[in-house]
mmCIF file of C-alpha atoms in Angstrom:
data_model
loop_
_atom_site.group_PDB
_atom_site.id
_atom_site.type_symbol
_atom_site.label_atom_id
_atom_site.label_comp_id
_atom_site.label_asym_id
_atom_site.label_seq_id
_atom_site.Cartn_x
_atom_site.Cartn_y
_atom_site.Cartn_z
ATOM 1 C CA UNK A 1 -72.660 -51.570 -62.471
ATOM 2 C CA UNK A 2 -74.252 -49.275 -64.945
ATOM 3 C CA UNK A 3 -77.596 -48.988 -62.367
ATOM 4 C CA UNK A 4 -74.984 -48.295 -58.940
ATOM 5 C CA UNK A 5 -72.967 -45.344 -61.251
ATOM 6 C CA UNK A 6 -76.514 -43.625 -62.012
ATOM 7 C CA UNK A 7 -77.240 -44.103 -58.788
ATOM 8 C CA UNK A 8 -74.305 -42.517 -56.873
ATOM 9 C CA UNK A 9 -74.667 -40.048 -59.772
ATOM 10 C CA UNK A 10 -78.185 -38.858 -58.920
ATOM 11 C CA UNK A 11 -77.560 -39.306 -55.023
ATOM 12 C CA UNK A 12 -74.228 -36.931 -55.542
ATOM 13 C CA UNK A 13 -76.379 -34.624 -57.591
ATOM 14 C CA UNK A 14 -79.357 -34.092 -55.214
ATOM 15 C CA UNK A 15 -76.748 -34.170 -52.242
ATOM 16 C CA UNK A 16 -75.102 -30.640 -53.846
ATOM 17 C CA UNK A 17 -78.310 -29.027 -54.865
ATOM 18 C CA UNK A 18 -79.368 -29.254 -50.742
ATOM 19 C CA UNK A 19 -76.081 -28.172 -49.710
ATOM 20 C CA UNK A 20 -76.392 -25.005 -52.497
ATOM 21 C CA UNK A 21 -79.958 -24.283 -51.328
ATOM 22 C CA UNK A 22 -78.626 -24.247 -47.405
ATOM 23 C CA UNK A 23 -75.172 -22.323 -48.371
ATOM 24 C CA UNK A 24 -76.279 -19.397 -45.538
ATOM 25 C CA UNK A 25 -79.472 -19.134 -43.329
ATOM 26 C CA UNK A 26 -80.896 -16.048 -43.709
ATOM 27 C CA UNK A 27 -80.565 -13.285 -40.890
ATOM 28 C CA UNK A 28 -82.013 -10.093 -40.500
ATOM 29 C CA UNK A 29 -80.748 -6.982 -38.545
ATOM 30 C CA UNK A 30 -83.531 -4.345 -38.081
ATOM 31 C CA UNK A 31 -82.578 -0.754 -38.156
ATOM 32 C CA UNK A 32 -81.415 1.022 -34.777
ATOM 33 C CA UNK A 33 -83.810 3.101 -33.254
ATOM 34 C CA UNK A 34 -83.153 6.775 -32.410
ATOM 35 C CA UNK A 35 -83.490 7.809 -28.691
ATOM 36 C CA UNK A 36 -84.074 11.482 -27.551
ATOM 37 C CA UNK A 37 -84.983 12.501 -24.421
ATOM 38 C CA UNK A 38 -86.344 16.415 -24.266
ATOM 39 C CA UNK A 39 -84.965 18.698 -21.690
ATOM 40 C CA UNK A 40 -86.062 22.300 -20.722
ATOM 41 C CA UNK A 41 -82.811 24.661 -21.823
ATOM 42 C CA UNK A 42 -82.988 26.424 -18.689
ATOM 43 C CA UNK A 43 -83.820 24.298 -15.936
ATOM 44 C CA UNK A 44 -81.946 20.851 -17.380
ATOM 45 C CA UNK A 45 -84.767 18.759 -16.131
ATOM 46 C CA UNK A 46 -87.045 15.986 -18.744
ATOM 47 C CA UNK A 47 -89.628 18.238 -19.697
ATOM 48 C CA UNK A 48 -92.240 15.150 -19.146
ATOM 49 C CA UNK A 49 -90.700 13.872 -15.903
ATOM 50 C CA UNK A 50 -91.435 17.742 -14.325
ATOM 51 C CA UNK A 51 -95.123 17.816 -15.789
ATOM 52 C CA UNK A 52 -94.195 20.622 -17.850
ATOM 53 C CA UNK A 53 -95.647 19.167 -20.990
ATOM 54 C CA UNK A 54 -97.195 15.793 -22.038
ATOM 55 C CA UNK A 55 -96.295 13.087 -24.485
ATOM 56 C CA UNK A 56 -99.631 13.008 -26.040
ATOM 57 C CA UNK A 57 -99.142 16.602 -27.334
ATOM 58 C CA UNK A 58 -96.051 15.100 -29.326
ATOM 59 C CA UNK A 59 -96.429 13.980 -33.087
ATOM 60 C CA UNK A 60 -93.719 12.836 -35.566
ATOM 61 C CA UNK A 61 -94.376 14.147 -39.725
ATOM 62 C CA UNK A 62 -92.372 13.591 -42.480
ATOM 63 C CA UNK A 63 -91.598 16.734 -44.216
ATOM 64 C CA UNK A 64 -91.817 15.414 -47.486
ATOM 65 C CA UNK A 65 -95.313 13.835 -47.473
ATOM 66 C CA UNK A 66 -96.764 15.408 -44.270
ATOM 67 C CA UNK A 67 -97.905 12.171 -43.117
ATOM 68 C CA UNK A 68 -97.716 11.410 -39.541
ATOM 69 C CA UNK A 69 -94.779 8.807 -38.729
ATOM 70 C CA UNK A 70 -94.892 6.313 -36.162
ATOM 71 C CA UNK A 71 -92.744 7.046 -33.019
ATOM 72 C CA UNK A 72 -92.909 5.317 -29.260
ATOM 73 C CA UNK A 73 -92.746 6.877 -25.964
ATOM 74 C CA UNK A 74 -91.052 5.395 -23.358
ATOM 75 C CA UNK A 75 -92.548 6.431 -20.098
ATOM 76 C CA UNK A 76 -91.497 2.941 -17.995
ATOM 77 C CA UNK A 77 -89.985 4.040 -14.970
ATOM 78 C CA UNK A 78 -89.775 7.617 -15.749
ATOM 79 C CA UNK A 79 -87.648 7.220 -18.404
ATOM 80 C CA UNK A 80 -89.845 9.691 -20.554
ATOM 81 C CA UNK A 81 -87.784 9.210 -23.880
ATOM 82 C CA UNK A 82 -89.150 9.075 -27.821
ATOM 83 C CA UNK A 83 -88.276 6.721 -29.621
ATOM 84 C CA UNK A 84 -88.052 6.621 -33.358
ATOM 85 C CA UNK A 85 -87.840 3.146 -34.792
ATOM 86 C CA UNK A 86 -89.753 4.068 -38.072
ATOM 87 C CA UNK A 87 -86.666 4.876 -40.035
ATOM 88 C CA UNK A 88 -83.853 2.623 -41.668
ATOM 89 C CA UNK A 89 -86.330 -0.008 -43.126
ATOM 90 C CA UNK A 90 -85.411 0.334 -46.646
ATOM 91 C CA UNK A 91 -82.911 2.691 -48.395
ATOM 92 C CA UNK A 92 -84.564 6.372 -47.041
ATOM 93 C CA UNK A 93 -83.818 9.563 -47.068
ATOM 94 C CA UNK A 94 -86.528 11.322 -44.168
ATOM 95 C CA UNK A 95 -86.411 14.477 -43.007
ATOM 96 C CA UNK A 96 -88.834 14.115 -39.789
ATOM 97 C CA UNK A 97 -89.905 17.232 -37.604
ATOM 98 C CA UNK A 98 -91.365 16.110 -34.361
ATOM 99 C CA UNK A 99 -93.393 18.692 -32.732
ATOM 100 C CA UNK A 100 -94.552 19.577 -29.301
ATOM 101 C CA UNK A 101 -98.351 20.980 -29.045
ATOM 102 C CA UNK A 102 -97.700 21.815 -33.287
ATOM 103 C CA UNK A 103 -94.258 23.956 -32.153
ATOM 104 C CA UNK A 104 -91.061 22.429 -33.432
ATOM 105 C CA UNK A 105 -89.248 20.621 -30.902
ATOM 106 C CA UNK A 106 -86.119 19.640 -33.706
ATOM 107 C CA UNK A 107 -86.144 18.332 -37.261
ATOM 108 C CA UNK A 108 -84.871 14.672 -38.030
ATOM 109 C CA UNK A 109 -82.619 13.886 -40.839
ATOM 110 C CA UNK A 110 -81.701 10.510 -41.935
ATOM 111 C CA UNK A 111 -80.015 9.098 -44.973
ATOM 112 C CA UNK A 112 -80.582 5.331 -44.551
ATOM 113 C CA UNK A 113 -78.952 2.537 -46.959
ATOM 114 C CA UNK A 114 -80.544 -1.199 -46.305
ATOM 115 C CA UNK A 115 -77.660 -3.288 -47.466
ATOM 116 C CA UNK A 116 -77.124 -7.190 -47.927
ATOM 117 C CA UNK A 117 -74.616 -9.292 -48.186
ATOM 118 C CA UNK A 118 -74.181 -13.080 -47.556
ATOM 119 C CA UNK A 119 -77.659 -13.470 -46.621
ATOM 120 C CA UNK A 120 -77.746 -10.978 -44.230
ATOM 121 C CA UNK A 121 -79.338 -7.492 -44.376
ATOM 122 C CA UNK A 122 -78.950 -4.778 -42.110
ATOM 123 C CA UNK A 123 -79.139 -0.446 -41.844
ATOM 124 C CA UNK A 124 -76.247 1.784 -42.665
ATOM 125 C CA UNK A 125 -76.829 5.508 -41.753
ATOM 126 C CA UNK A 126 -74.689 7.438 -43.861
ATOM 127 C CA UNK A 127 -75.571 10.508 -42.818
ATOM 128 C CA UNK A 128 -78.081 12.398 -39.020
ATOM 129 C CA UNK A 129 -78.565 15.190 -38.565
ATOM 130 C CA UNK A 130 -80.473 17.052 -35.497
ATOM 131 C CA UNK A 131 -81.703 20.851 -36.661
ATOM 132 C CA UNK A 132 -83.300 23.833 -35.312
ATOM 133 C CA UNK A 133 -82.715 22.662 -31.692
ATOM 134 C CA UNK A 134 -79.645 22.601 -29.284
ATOM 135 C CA UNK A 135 -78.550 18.978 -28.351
ATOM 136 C CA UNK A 136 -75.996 16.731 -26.556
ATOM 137 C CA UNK A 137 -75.331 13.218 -27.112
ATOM 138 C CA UNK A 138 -75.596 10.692 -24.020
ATOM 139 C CA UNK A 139 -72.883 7.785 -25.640
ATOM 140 C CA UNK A 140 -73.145 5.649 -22.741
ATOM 141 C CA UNK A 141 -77.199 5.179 -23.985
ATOM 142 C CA UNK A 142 -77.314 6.428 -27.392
ATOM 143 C CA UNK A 143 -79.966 8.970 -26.508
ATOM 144 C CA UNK A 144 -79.536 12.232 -28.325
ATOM 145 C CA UNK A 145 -80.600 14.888 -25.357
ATOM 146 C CA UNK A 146 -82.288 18.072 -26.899
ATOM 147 C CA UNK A 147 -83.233 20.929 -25.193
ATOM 148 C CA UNK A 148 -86.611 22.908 -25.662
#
């Protein structure tokens, strides 16, 4: 009798130390990224699509540390958008100027809180801001449209 309780004791125990251990399974939301596609102010048109300028002319710094930031161009189908998908990873604030042949094009700020909860983590932007350049937002894409 004694042998059965410590057994059924030791089964029940290892039983709720699995069950604790697999409480949640762990998911993971990455940050979302930041679209903008660059229009010429006067004309309206993508100012890649018309040939007017080129995407390899475009870089992406962080104004605190100067160092280049990573950024993607989109070019499928003549899309011609940047992407920024460099931001949101961990609690941030970035201020990031992108720049067209070393002229400003706008200045990006972020402030970026990586929260978790119940096994989860995602990106909360509590605060963007566009500056130094005239812009609309497409809501139907999420692509902030900026004019240059």
């Amino acid at each position: 009798m004694k042998k059965n309780l410590l057994l059924v004791l030791i089964s029940t125990f290892l039983l709720i130390s699995c069950l604790n251990d697999s409480e949640c399974d762990p998911c993971f939301t990455p940050p979302e990224p930041f679209y903008f596609e660059i229009k010429d102010a006067t004309t309206d048109e993508n100012i890649f699509t018309s040939g007017a300028a080129n995407s390899s002319e475009l870089k992406l710094i962080n104004e605190s540390t100067g160092e280049n930031m990573k950024f993607d161009f989109i070019s499928e189908n003549d899309v011609n958008i940047v992407m920024i998908n460099s931001i949101g990873w961990e609690t941030e604030t970035v201020s990031a100027k992108l720049l067209l042949n070393d002229d400003e094009v706008f200045t990006l700020m972020v402030d970026a809180d990586r929260k978790s909860n119940d096994c989860c983590s995602w990106t909360k932007y509590n605060n963007i801001e566009i500056q130094n350049a005239d812009f609309t937002t497409d809501n139907n894409t999420d692509t902030y449209i900026v004019y240059y």
